[in-house]
XYZ file of N, CA and C in Angstrom:
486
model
N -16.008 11.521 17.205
C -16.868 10.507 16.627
C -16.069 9.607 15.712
N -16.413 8.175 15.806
C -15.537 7.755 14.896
C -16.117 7.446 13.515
N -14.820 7.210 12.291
C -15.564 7.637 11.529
C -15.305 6.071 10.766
N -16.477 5.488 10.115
C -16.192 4.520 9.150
C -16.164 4.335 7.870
N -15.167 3.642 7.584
C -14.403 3.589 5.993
C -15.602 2.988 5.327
N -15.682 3.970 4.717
C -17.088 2.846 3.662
C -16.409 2.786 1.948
N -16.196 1.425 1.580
C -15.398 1.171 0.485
C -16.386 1.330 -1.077
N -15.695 1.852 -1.813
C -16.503 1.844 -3.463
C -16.082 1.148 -4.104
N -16.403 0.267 -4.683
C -16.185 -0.868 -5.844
C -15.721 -0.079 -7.217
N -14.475 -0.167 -7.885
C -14.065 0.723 -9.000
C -13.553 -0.831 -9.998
N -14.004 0.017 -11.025
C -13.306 -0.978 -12.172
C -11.846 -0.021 -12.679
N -10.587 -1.030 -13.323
C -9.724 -0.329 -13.875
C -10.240 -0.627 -15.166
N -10.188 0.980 -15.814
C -10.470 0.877 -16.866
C -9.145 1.511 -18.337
N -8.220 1.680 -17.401
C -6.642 1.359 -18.561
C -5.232 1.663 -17.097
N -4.162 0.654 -18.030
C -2.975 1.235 -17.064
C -2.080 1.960 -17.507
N -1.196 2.792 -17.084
C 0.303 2.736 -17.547
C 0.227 2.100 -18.611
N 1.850 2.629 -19.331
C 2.798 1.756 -19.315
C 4.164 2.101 -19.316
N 5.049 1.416 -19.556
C 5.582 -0.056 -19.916
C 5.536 -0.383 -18.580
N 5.690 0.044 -17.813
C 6.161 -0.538 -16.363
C 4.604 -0.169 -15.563
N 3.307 0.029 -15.902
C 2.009 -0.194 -15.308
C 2.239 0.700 -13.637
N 2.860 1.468 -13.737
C 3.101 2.040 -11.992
C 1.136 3.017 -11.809
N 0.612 3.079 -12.975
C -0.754 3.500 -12.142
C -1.574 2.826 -13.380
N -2.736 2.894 -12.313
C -4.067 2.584 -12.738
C -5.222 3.742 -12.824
N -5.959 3.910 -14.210
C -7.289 4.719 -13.963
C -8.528 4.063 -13.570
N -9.047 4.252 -12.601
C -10.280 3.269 -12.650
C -11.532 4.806 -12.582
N -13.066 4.122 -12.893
C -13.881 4.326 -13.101
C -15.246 5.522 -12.056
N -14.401 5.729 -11.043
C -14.917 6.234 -9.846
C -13.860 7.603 -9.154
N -14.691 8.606 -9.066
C -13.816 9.806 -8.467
C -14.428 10.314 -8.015
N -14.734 11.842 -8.401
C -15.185 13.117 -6.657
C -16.700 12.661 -6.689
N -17.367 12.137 -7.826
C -18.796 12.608 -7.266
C -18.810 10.961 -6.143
N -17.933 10.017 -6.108
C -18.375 9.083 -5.843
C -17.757 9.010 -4.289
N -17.117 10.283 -3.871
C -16.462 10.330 -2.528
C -15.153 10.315 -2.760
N -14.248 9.908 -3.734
C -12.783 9.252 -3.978
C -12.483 10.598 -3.722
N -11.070 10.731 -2.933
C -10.340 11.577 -2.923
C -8.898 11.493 -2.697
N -7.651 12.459 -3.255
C -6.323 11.769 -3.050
C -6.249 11.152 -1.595
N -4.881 9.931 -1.883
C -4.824 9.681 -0.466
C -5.563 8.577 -0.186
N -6.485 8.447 -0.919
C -7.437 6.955 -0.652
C -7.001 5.497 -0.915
N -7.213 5.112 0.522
C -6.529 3.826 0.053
C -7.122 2.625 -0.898
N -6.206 1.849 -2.104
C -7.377 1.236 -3.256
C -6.984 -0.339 -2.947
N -7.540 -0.872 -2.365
C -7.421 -2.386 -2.152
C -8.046 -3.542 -2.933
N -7.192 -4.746 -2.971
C -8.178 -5.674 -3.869
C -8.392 -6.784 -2.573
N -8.518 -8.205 -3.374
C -9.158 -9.090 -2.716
C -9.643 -9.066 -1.409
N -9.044 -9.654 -0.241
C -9.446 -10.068 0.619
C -9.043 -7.997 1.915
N -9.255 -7.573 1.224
C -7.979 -5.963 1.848
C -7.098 -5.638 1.691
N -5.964 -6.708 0.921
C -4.651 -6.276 0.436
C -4.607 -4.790 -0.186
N -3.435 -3.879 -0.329
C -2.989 -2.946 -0.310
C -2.567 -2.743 -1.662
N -3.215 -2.154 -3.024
C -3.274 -2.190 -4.536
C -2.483 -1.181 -4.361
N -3.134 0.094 -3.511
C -2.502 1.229 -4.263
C -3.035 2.286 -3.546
N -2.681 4.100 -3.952
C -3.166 4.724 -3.180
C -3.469 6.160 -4.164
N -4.601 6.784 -4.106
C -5.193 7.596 -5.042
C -4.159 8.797 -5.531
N -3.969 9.321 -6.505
C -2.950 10.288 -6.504
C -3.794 11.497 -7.523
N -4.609 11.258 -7.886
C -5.214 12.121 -8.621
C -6.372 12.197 -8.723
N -7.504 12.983 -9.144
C -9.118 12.795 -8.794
C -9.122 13.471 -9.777
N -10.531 13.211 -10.730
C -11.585 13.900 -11.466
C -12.637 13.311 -11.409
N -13.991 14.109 -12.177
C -15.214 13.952 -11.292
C -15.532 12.704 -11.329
N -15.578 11.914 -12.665
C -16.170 10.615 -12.758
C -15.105 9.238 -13.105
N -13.510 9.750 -12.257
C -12.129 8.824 -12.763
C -11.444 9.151 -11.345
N -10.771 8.260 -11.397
C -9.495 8.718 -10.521
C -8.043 7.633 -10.948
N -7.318 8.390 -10.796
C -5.508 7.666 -10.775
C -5.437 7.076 -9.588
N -4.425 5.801 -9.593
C -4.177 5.275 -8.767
C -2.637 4.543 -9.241
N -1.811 5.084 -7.715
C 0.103 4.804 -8.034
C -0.144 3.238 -7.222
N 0.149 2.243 -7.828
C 0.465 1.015 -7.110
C 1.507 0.878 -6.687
N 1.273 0.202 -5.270
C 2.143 -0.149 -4.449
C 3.512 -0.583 -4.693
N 3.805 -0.903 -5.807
C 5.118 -1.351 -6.346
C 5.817 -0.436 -6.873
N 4.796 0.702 -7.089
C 5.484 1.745 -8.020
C 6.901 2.368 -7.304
N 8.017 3.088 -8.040
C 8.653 3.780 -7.078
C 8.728 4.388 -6.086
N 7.336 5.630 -6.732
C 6.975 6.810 -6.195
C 6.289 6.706 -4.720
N 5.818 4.985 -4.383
C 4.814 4.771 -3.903
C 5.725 4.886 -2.217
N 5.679 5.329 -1.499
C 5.800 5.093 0.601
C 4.541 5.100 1.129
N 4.446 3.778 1.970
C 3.751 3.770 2.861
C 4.248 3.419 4.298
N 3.809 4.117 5.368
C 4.077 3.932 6.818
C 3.722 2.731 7.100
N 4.627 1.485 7.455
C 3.704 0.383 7.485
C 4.291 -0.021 9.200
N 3.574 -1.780 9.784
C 3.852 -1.874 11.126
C 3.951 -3.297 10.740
N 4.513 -4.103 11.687
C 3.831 -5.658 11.357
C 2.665 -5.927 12.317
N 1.867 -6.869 11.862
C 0.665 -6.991 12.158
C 0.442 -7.005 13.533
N -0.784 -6.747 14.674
C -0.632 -7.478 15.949
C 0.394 -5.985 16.729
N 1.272 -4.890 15.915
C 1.642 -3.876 16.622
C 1.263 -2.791 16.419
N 1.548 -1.793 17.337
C 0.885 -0.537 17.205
C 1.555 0.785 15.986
N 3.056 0.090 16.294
C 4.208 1.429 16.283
C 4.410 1.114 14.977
N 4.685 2.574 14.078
C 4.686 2.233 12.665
C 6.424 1.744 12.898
N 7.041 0.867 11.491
C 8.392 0.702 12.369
C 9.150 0.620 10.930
N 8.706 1.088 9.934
C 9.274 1.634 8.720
C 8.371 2.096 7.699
N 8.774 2.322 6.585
C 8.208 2.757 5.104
C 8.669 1.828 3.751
N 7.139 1.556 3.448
C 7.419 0.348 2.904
C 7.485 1.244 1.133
N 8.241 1.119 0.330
C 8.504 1.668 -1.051
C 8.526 0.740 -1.926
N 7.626 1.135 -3.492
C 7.780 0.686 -4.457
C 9.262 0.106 -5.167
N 9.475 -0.582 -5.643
C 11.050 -0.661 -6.126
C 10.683 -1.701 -7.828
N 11.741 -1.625 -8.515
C 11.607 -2.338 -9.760
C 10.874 -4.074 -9.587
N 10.031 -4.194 -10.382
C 9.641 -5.420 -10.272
C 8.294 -5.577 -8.994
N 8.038 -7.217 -8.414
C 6.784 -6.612 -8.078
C 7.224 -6.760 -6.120
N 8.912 -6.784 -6.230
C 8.996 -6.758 -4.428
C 8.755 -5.767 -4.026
N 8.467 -5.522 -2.389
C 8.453 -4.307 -2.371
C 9.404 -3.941 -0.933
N 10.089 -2.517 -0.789
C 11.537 -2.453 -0.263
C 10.978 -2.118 0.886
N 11.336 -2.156 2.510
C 10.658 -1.350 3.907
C 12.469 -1.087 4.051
N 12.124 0.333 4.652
C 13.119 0.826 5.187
C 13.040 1.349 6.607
N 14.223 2.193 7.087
C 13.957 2.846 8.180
C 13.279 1.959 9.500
N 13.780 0.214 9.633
C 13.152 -0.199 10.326
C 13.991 0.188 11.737
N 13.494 0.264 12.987
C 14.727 0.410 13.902
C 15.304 -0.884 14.204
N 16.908 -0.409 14.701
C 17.348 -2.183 14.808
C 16.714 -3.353 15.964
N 16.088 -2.551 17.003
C 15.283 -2.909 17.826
C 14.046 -3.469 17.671
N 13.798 -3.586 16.502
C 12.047 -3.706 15.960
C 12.131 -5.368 16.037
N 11.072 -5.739 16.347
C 10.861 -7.264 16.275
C 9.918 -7.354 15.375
N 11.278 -8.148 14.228
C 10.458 -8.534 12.656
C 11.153 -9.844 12.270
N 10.740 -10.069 11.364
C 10.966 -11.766 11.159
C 10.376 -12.308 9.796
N 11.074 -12.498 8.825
C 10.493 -13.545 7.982
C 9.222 -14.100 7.872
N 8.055 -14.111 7.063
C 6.881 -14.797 7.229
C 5.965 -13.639 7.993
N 6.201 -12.505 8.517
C 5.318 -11.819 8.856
C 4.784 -10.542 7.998
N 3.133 -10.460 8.847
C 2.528 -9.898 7.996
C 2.614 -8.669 8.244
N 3.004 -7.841 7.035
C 3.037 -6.109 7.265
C 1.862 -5.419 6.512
N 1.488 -4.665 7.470
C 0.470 -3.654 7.138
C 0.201 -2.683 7.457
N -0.594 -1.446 6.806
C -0.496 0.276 7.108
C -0.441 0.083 8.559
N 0.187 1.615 8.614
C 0.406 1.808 9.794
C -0.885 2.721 10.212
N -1.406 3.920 9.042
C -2.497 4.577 9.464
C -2.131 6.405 9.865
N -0.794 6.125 10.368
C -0.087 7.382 10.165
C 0.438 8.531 9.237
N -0.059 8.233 7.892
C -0.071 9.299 6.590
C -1.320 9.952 6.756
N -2.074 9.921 6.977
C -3.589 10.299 7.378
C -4.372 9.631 6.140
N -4.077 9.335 4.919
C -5.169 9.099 4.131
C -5.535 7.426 4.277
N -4.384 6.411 4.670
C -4.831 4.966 4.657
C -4.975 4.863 6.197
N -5.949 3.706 6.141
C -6.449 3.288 7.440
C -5.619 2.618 7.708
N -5.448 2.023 9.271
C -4.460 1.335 9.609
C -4.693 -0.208 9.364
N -4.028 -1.404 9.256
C -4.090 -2.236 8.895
C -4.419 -3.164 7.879
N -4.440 -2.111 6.671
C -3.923 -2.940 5.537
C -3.448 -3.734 4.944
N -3.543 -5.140 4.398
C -2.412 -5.845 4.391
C -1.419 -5.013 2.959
N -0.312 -4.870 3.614
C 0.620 -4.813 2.240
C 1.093 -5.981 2.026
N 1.873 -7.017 2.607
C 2.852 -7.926 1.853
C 3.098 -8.918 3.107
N 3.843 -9.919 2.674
C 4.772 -10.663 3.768
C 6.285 -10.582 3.747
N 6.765 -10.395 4.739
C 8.335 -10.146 5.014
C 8.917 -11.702 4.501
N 10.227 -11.590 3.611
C 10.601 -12.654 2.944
C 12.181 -12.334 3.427
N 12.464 -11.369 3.572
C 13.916 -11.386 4.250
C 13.861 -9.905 4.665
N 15.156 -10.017 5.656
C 15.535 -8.451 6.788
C 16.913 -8.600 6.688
N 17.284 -7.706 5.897
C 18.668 -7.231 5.288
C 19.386 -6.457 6.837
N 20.755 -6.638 7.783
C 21.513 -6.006 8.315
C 22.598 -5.346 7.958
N 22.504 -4.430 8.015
C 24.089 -3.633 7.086
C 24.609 -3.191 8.696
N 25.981 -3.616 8.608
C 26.529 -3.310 9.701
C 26.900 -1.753 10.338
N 26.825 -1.109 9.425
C 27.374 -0.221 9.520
C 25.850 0.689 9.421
N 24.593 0.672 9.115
C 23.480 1.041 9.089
C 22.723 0.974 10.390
N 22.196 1.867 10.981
C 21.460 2.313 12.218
C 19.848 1.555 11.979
N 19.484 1.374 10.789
C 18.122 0.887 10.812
C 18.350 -0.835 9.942
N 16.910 -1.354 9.777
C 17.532 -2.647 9.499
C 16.544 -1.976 7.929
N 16.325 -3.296 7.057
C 15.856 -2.932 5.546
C 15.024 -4.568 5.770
N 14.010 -4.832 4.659
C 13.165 -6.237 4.774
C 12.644 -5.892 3.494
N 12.994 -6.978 2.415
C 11.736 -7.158 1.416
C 10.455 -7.668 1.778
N 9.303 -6.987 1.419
C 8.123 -7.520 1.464
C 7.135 -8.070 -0.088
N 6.784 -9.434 0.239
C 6.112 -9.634 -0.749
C 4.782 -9.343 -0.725
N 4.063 -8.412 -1.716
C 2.779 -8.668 -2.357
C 1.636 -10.099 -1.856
N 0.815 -9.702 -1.774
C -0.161 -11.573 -1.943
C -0.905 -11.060 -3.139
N -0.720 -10.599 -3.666
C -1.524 -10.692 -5.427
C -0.285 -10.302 -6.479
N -0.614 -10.715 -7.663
C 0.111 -10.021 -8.956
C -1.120 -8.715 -9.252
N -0.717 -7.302 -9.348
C -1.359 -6.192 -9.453
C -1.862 -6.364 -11.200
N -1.175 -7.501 -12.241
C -1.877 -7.256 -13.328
C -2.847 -8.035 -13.793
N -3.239 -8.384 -12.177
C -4.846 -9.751 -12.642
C -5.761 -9.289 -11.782
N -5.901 -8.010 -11.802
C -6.783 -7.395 -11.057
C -7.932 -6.745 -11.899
N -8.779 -6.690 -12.042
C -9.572 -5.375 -13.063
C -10.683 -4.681 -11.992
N -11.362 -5.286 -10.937
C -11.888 -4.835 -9.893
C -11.003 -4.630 -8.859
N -11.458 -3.015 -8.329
C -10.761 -2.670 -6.679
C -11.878 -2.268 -5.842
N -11.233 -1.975 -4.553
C -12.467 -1.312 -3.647
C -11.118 -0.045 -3.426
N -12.230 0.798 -2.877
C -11.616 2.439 -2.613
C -11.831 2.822 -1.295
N -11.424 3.338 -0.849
C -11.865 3.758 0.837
C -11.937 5.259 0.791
N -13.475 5.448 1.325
C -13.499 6.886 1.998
C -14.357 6.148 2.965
N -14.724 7.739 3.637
C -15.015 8.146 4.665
C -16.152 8.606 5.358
N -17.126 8.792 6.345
C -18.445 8.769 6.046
C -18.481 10.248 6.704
N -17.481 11.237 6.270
C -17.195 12.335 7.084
C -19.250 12.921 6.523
């Protein structure tokens, strides 16, 4: 049966700091949130992903954070074709692409769906460059963000209508 993502509207209600790598917002177990959930803002973009639960809160590691991998694809494909990681500041690093992968500047990357907790097609970012190291078996691509994560105070949350 398939199952549909039904999203919860969360407020952040404090971040981090100095470097803001999570958010607490306002919504947790009684409200469905569970780790693993993917926390999106505007239009579906890719905020962040749940790392902690209590009954009436939950943590959330943003996408920029270090700690943060996600399986991502570019848009329009099936095959996940790296892991996109938090890194200093608000770019964000994809690795492990194969050298075979058809990627390109200006394209849109998003979950792949293969961690089990985010759905597939998320937007994370747009590809702004694809780094070749000659001597490296996979290729590397910064991806940019389409929001700044500190003008956010509303997210949506994704579960599940298990």
């Amino acid at each position: 049966r398939e199952h549909n993502v039904v999203p919860v509207a969360a407020r952040i209600t404090s971040r981090s700091l100095p470097e803001a790598g999570t958010v607490t917002v306002d919504k947790g177990a009684d409200d469905g949130i569970v780790n693993g959930s993917a926390v999106m803002v505007g239009n579906g973009q890719l905020f962040g992903t749940v790392i902690a639960v209590q009954t009436g809160s939950a943590t959330v590691r943003l996408t920029q954070e270090k700690e943060s991998k996600v399986p991502a694809a570019v848009w329009g494909t099936t095959r996940t074709i790296g892991l996109v990681q938090g890194q200093s500041g608000s770019v964000l690093h994809m690795e492990y692409i194969p050298a075979d992968a058809t990627i390109a500047e200006g394209d849109l990357v998003v979950t792949s769906g293969l961690d089990g907790g985010l759905p597939p097609n998320i937007v994370i970012g747009v590809v702004t460059s694809i780094i070749r190291r000659d001597t490296a078996p996979f290729l590397e691509a910064l991806i940019e963000p389409l929001y700044d994560a500190r003008e956010w105070t509303n997210v949506l949350i994704s579960t599940t209508d298990y």
